[in-house]
C-alpha cells in the first residue's frame, strides 16, 4: 500500500538524489553503515547474497562490496534518481526501482538484508518486514538502522514513522525475524536492530 505521504517522500528523495552524496547526512550515515556491517559480519561472516532496502545512492552497498567481494549484491529504492546513481556507484550490483513493501526477489533467496535510515519512510512497515522475511533464507538476518527519537517528538513531524525499540522488536517478531541484537548507537539517535529468520531471538 503506497500512501500519498510516502509518494511525497519519494518525490523528495528523487529531487535530493543529485546532491545527496554531498549533504550533511553523510557525516553520520557512513558511521552507521560501518557499525551495521560489523554487527552483520558477527552473525554471518561471508554472505553470498546481500540486499539493501532503501539503498539511496548505493553507499552502503559499496562498503558491502569491499567487505564481501564475491557476494551477489542487490539494492531497491523507489526514487528513480537514487536508483540511477546507485547503478553508477555499484555497477556490479542489481539495483531495482521498487519499494520495501513489494520486493522483486524470490522467496528464501538472500542471506543478509540491510536497511539504513529509511524505515521511517515506509508506508506499510509490517508488510515490508514480512517481505524481507519472505526473501531471506532460514538463518539469514535483517539489520535495520533507523532514527530513534521519542515517539511523541516524531509525531510532531509529519511522514516520520519512528518506532520505539519495543515496537520495532514486536514488528520483527510478527514478521518471523526474532531479534538477536538491539542497541542504540551514534549518540543514541540511531536504533540498530538485527533479527534472524527462524531463530528464537533473545
Ligand atoms: C535518508 S535516505 C537513506 C539512503 C541510504 N540507505 C543511506 O543510508 O544513505 C532514505 C531512502 O529511503 C528510500 N525510501 C523511501 N520510501 C521507501 C520505501 N517504501 N521502501 C524502500 N525505500 C524507501 C528513499 O527513496 C531514500 O533513498
mmCIF file of C-alpha atoms and ligand atoms in Angstrom:
data_model
loop_
_atom_site.group_PDB
_atom_site.id
_atom_site.type_symbol
_atom_site.label_atom_id
_atom_site.label_comp_id
_atom_site.label_asym_id
_atom_site.label_seq_id
_atom_site.Cartn_x
_atom_site.Cartn_y
_atom_site.Cartn_z
ATOM 1 C CA UNK A 1 0.000 0.000 0.000
ATOM 2 C CA UNK A 2 1.575 3.298 -1.045
ATOM 3 C CA UNK A 3 0.044 6.387 0.567
ATOM 4 C CA UNK A 4 0.201 9.998 -0.616
ATOM 5 C CA UNK A 5 2.599 10.781 2.224
ATOM 6 C CA UNK A 6 5.072 8.182 1.012
ATOM 7 C CA UNK A 7 4.673 9.377 -2.595
ATOM 8 C CA UNK A 8 5.707 12.835 -1.378
ATOM 9 C CA UNK A 9 8.693 11.297 0.436
ATOM 10 C CA UNK A 10 9.802 9.504 -2.711
ATOM 11 C CA UNK A 11 9.473 12.705 -4.776
ATOM 12 C CA UNK A 12 11.562 14.487 -2.149
ATOM 13 C CA UNK A 13 14.307 11.838 -2.414
ATOM 14 C CA UNK A 14 14.135 11.966 -6.187
ATOM 15 C CA UNK A 15 14.876 15.690 -6.094
ATOM 16 C CA UNK A 16 17.521 15.277 -3.378
ATOM 17 C CA UNK A 17 19.350 12.434 -5.159
ATOM 18 C CA UNK A 18 21.706 14.657 -7.206
ATOM 19 C CA UNK A 19 23.143 16.402 -4.117
ATOM 20 C CA UNK A 20 22.503 13.647 -1.543
ATOM 21 C CA UNK A 21 26.101 12.381 -1.502
ATOM 22 C CA UNK A 22 27.411 15.866 -0.662
ATOM 23 C CA UNK A 23 24.875 16.510 2.086
ATOM 24 C CA UNK A 24 25.361 16.718 5.873
ATOM 25 C CA UNK A 25 23.665 13.346 6.331
ATOM 26 C CA UNK A 26 26.769 11.535 5.025
ATOM 27 C CA UNK A 27 28.845 12.534 8.042
ATOM 28 C CA UNK A 28 26.569 10.326 10.132
ATOM 29 C CA UNK A 29 25.402 7.746 7.611
ATOM 30 C CA UNK A 30 28.903 6.430 6.918
ATOM 31 C CA UNK A 31 29.441 5.685 10.614
ATOM 32 C CA UNK A 32 26.069 3.966 10.848
ATOM 33 C CA UNK A 33 26.882 1.823 7.775
ATOM 34 C CA UNK A 34 30.187 0.719 9.277
ATOM 35 C CA UNK A 35 28.527 -0.317 12.517
ATOM 36 C CA UNK A 36 25.785 -2.221 10.667
ATOM 37 C CA UNK A 37 28.334 -4.206 8.682
ATOM 38 C CA UNK A 38 30.260 -5.038 11.875
ATOM 39 C CA UNK A 39 27.122 -6.382 13.546
ATOM 40 C CA UNK A 40 26.120 -8.366 10.442
ATOM 41 C CA UNK A 41 29.581 -9.869 9.950
ATOM 42 C CA UNK A 42 29.447 -11.122 13.536
ATOM 43 C CA UNK A 43 26.312 -13.073 12.613
ATOM 44 C CA UNK A 44 27.207 -14.178 9.052
ATOM 45 C CA UNK A 45 30.897 -13.820 8.215
ATOM 46 C CA UNK A 46 30.709 -14.207 4.440
ATOM 47 C CA UNK A 47 27.210 -13.866 2.964
ATOM 48 C CA UNK A 48 26.642 -14.962 -0.641
ATOM 49 C CA UNK A 49 23.763 -12.546 -1.234
ATOM 50 C CA UNK A 50 23.091 -9.115 0.272
ATOM 51 C CA UNK A 51 20.097 -6.845 -0.306
ATOM 52 C CA UNK A 52 19.944 -3.168 0.741
ATOM 53 C CA UNK A 53 16.365 -1.889 1.073
ATOM 54 C CA UNK A 54 16.081 1.879 0.524
ATOM 55 C CA UNK A 55 19.642 1.833 -0.824
ATOM 56 C CA UNK A 56 19.691 5.508 -1.849
ATOM 57 C CA UNK A 57 22.811 6.267 -3.902
ATOM 58 C CA UNK A 58 24.394 2.909 -3.001
ATOM 59 C CA UNK A 59 26.934 3.988 -0.369
ATOM 60 C CA UNK A 60 26.215 1.054 1.959
ATOM 61 C CA UNK A 61 26.326 -1.382 -0.967
ATOM 62 C CA UNK A 62 29.735 -0.017 -1.934
ATOM 63 C CA UNK A 63 31.012 -0.790 1.576
ATOM 64 C CA UNK A 64 29.406 -4.248 1.370
ATOM 65 C CA UNK A 65 31.193 -4.817 -1.958
ATOM 66 C CA UNK A 66 34.566 -4.039 -0.327
ATOM 67 C CA UNK A 67 33.821 -6.352 2.620
ATOM 68 C CA UNK A 68 32.210 -9.220 0.690
ATOM 69 C CA UNK A 69 33.971 -9.100 -2.716
ATOM 70 C CA UNK A 70 32.328 -12.201 -4.161
ATOM 71 C CA UNK A 71 28.789 -11.664 -2.850
ATOM 72 C CA UNK A 72 25.875 -11.030 -5.159
ATOM 73 C CA UNK A 73 24.518 -7.576 -4.269
ATOM 74 C CA UNK A 74 21.001 -6.228 -4.717
ATOM 75 C CA UNK A 75 19.508 -2.845 -3.927
ATOM 76 C CA UNK A 76 15.994 -1.464 -4.088
ATOM 77 C CA UNK A 77 14.754 2.105 -3.857
ATOM 78 C CA UNK A 78 11.510 3.703 -5.068
ATOM 79 C CA UNK A 79 13.197 7.021 -6.024
ATOM 80 C CA UNK A 80 14.324 6.922 -9.671
ATOM 81 C CA UNK A 81 17.157 9.426 -9.153
ATOM 82 C CA UNK A 82 18.598 7.351 -6.296
ATOM 83 C CA UNK A 83 18.418 4.152 -8.370
ATOM 84 C CA UNK A 84 20.255 5.756 -11.309
ATOM 85 C CA UNK A 85 23.074 6.957 -9.037
ATOM 86 C CA UNK A 86 23.320 3.620 -7.205
ATOM 87 C CA UNK A 87 23.610 1.787 -10.551
ATOM 88 C CA UNK A 88 26.548 4.055 -11.404
ATOM 89 C CA UNK A 89 28.222 3.740 -7.983
ATOM 90 C CA UNK A 90 27.930 -0.047 -7.672
ATOM 91 C CA UNK A 91 27.854 -1.365 -11.247
ATOM 92 C CA UNK A 92 28.278 -4.964 -10.092
ATOM 93 C CA UNK A 93 25.013 -4.836 -8.070
ATOM 94 C CA UNK A 94 21.499 -5.322 -9.419
ATOM 95 C CA UNK A 95 19.524 -2.227 -8.399
ATOM 96 C CA UNK A 96 15.740 -2.211 -8.787
ATOM 97 C CA UNK A 97 13.221 0.608 -8.738
ATOM 98 C CA UNK A 98 10.977 -0.842 -6.024
ATOM 99 C CA UNK A 99 9.699 -0.260 -2.506
ATOM 100 C CA UNK A 100 10.246 -2.359 0.600
ATOM 101 C CA UNK A 101 6.569 -3.336 0.596
ATOM 102 C CA UNK A 102 6.945 -5.298 -2.660
ATOM 103 C CA UNK A 103 10.420 -6.726 -3.221
ATOM 104 C CA UNK A 104 11.297 -8.032 -6.696
ATOM 105 C CA UNK A 105 13.222 -11.049 -5.360
ATOM 106 C CA UNK A 106 12.309 -14.718 -4.923
ATOM 107 C CA UNK A 107 11.479 -16.446 -1.659
ATOM 108 C CA UNK A 108 14.437 -17.547 0.508
ATOM 109 C CA UNK A 109 16.989 -16.129 -1.929
ATOM 110 C CA UNK A 110 19.002 -13.728 0.289
ATOM 111 C CA UNK A 111 21.461 -14.234 3.198
ATOM 112 C CA UNK A 112 21.571 -10.669 4.540
ATOM 113 C CA UNK A 113 19.146 -7.765 4.233
ATOM 114 C CA UNK A 114 20.284 -4.282 5.280
ATOM 115 C CA UNK A 115 18.381 -1.045 5.587
ATOM 116 C CA UNK A 116 19.720 2.257 6.854
ATOM 117 C CA UNK A 117 17.812 5.431 7.733
ATOM 118 C CA UNK A 118 14.895 4.507 5.501
ATOM 119 C CA UNK A 119 12.386 2.536 7.633
ATOM 120 C CA UNK A 120 10.593 5.640 8.994
ATOM 121 C CA UNK A 121 9.580 6.500 5.393
ATOM 122 C CA UNK A 122 7.952 3.129 4.630
ATOM 123 C CA UNK A 123 4.186 3.416 4.195
ATOM 124 C CA UNK A 124 3.410 -0.096 5.483
ATOM 125 C CA UNK A 125 6.243 -1.199 7.746
ATOM 126 C CA UNK A 126 4.808 -4.569 8.788
ATOM 127 C CA UNK A 127 4.078 -5.622 5.201
ATOM 128 C CA UNK A 128 7.638 -4.590 4.310
ATOM 129 C CA UNK A 129 9.127 -6.623 7.175
ATOM 130 C CA UNK A 130 7.129 -9.640 6.005
ATOM 131 C CA UNK A 131 8.522 -9.104 2.510
ATOM 132 C CA UNK A 132 12.050 -9.013 3.927
ATOM 133 C CA UNK A 133 11.351 -12.207 5.861
ATOM 134 C CA UNK A 134 9.986 -13.829 2.686
ATOM 135 C CA UNK A 135 13.149 -13.150 0.666
ATOM 136 C CA UNK A 136 15.525 -14.189 3.492
ATOM 137 C CA UNK A 137 16.650 -17.796 3.683
ATOM 138 C CA UNK A 138 16.210 -19.544 7.016
ATOM 139 C CA UNK A 139 19.055 -18.385 9.306
ATOM 140 C CA UNK A 140 19.517 -15.226 7.224
ATOM 141 C CA UNK A 141 19.482 -11.873 9.003
ATOM 142 C CA UNK A 142 17.978 -8.428 8.660
ATOM 143 C CA UNK A 143 19.935 -5.484 10.071
ATOM 144 C CA UNK A 144 17.889 -2.303 10.384
ATOM 145 C CA UNK A 145 19.307 1.052 11.448
ATOM 146 C CA UNK A 146 16.833 3.870 11.801
ATOM 147 C CA UNK A 147 16.250 7.134 13.590
ATOM 148 C CA UNK A 148 15.456 6.723 17.263
ATOM 149 C CA UNK A 149 13.823 9.726 18.851
ATOM 150 C CA UNK A 150 10.919 9.772 21.312
ATOM 151 C CA UNK A 151 7.706 8.798 19.519
ATOM 152 C CA UNK A 152 5.913 11.958 20.802
ATOM 153 C CA UNK A 153 8.608 14.080 19.134
ATOM 154 C CA UNK A 154 8.424 12.099 15.908
ATOM 155 C CA UNK A 155 4.648 12.546 15.862
ATOM 156 C CA UNK A 156 5.155 16.305 15.641
ATOM 157 C CA UNK A 157 6.923 15.782 12.323
ATOM 158 C CA UNK A 158 4.646 14.501 9.583
ATOM 159 C CA UNK A 159 5.704 11.480 7.499
ATOM 160 C CA UNK A 160 8.111 10.208 10.194
ATOM 161 C CA UNK A 161 7.046 6.795 11.432
ATOM 162 C CA UNK A 162 9.612 6.231 14.157
ATOM 163 C CA UNK A 163 9.132 3.114 16.312
ATOM 164 C CA UNK A 164 10.251 2.551 19.893
ATOM 165 C CA UNK A 165 12.748 -0.303 20.462
ATOM 166 C CA UNK A 166 9.946 -2.485 21.890
ATOM 167 C CA UNK A 167 7.572 -1.774 18.991
ATOM 168 C CA UNK A 168 10.364 -2.457 16.493
ATOM 169 C CA UNK A 169 11.105 -5.811 18.158
ATOM 170 C CA UNK A 170 7.428 -6.720 18.121
ATOM 171 C CA UNK A 171 7.181 -5.990 14.380
ATOM 172 C CA UNK A 172 10.286 -8.100 13.749
ATOM 173 C CA UNK A 173 8.762 -10.937 15.792
ATOM 174 C CA UNK A 174 5.451 -10.724 13.878
ATOM 175 C CA UNK A 175 7.356 -10.907 10.604
ATOM 176 C CA UNK A 176 9.209 -14.067 11.704
ATOM 177 C CA UNK A 177 12.509 -12.302 12.441
ATOM 178 C CA UNK A 178 13.144 -12.665 16.196
ATOM 179 C CA UNK A 179 15.551 -10.016 17.445
ATOM 180 C CA UNK A 180 19.063 -11.108 18.409
ATOM 181 C CA UNK A 181 20.783 -7.738 18.736
ATOM 182 C CA UNK A 182 19.315 -4.347 19.555
ATOM 183 C CA UNK A 183 21.069 -1.229 20.746
ATOM 184 C CA UNK A 184 21.169 2.484 20.268
ATOM 185 C CA UNK A 185 24.184 3.848 18.549
ATOM 186 C CA UNK A 186 25.657 7.092 17.343
ATOM 187 C CA UNK A 187 24.907 9.331 20.314
ATOM 188 C CA UNK A 188 21.674 7.342 20.798
ATOM 189 C CA UNK A 189 19.898 8.831 17.758
ATOM 190 C CA UNK A 190 20.022 5.608 15.783
ATOM 191 C CA UNK A 191 18.440 2.302 16.807
ATOM 192 C CA UNK A 192 20.140 -0.746 15.361
ATOM 193 C CA UNK A 193 18.107 -3.974 15.339
ATOM 194 C CA UNK A 194 19.174 -7.348 13.956
ATOM 195 C CA UNK A 195 16.668 -10.168 13.526
ATOM 196 C CA UNK A 196 17.393 -13.698 12.371
ATOM 197 C CA UNK A 197 14.826 -15.652 10.367
ATOM 198 C CA UNK A 198 13.764 -18.830 12.084
ATOM 199 C CA UNK A 199 15.712 -18.182 15.300
ATOM 200 C CA UNK A 200 14.371 -17.962 18.846
ATOM 201 C CA UNK A 201 15.641 -14.391 19.440
ATOM 202 C CA UNK A 202 16.995 -13.121 22.747
HETATM 203 C C1 LIG B 1 17.626 9.046 4.047
HETATM 204 S S1 LIG B 1 17.683 8.051 2.601
HETATM 205 C C2 LIG B 1 18.817 6.795 3.110
HETATM 206 C C3 LIG B 1 19.531 6.189 1.929
HETATM 207 C C4 LIG B 1 20.595 5.147 2.274
HETATM 208 N N1 LIG B 1 20.015 3.961 2.882
HETATM 209 C C5 LIG B 1 21.662 5.701 3.171
HETATM 210 O O1 LIG B 1 21.918 5.136 4.254
HETATM 211 O O2 LIG B 1 22.296 6.695 2.785
HETATM 212 C C6 LIG B 1 16.127 7.166 2.643
HETATM 213 C C7 LIG B 1 15.881 6.330 1.388
HETATM 214 O O3 LIG B 1 14.707 5.518 1.615
HETATM 215 C C8 LIG B 1 14.014 5.433 0.385
HETATM 216 N N2 LIG B 1 12.603 5.033 0.614
HETATM 217 C C9 LIG B 1 11.527 5.818 0.857
HETATM 218 N N3 LIG B 1 10.417 5.059 0.955
HETATM 219 C C10 LIG B 1 10.809 3.766 0.779
HETATM 220 C C11 LIG B 1 10.117 2.511 0.744
HETATM 221 N N4 LIG B 1 8.798 2.431 0.941
HETATM 222 N N5 LIG B 1 10.844 1.408 0.520
HETATM 223 C C12 LIG B 1 12.187 1.455 0.345
HETATM 224 N N6 LIG B 1 12.880 2.614 0.351
HETATM 225 C C13 LIG B 1 12.204 3.755 0.572
HETATM 226 C C14 LIG B 1 14.166 6.838 -0.219
HETATM 227 O O4 LIG B 1 13.884 6.887 -1.595
HETATM 228 C C15 LIG B 1 15.621 7.154 0.129
HETATM 229 O O5 LIG B 1 16.503 6.778 -0.893
#
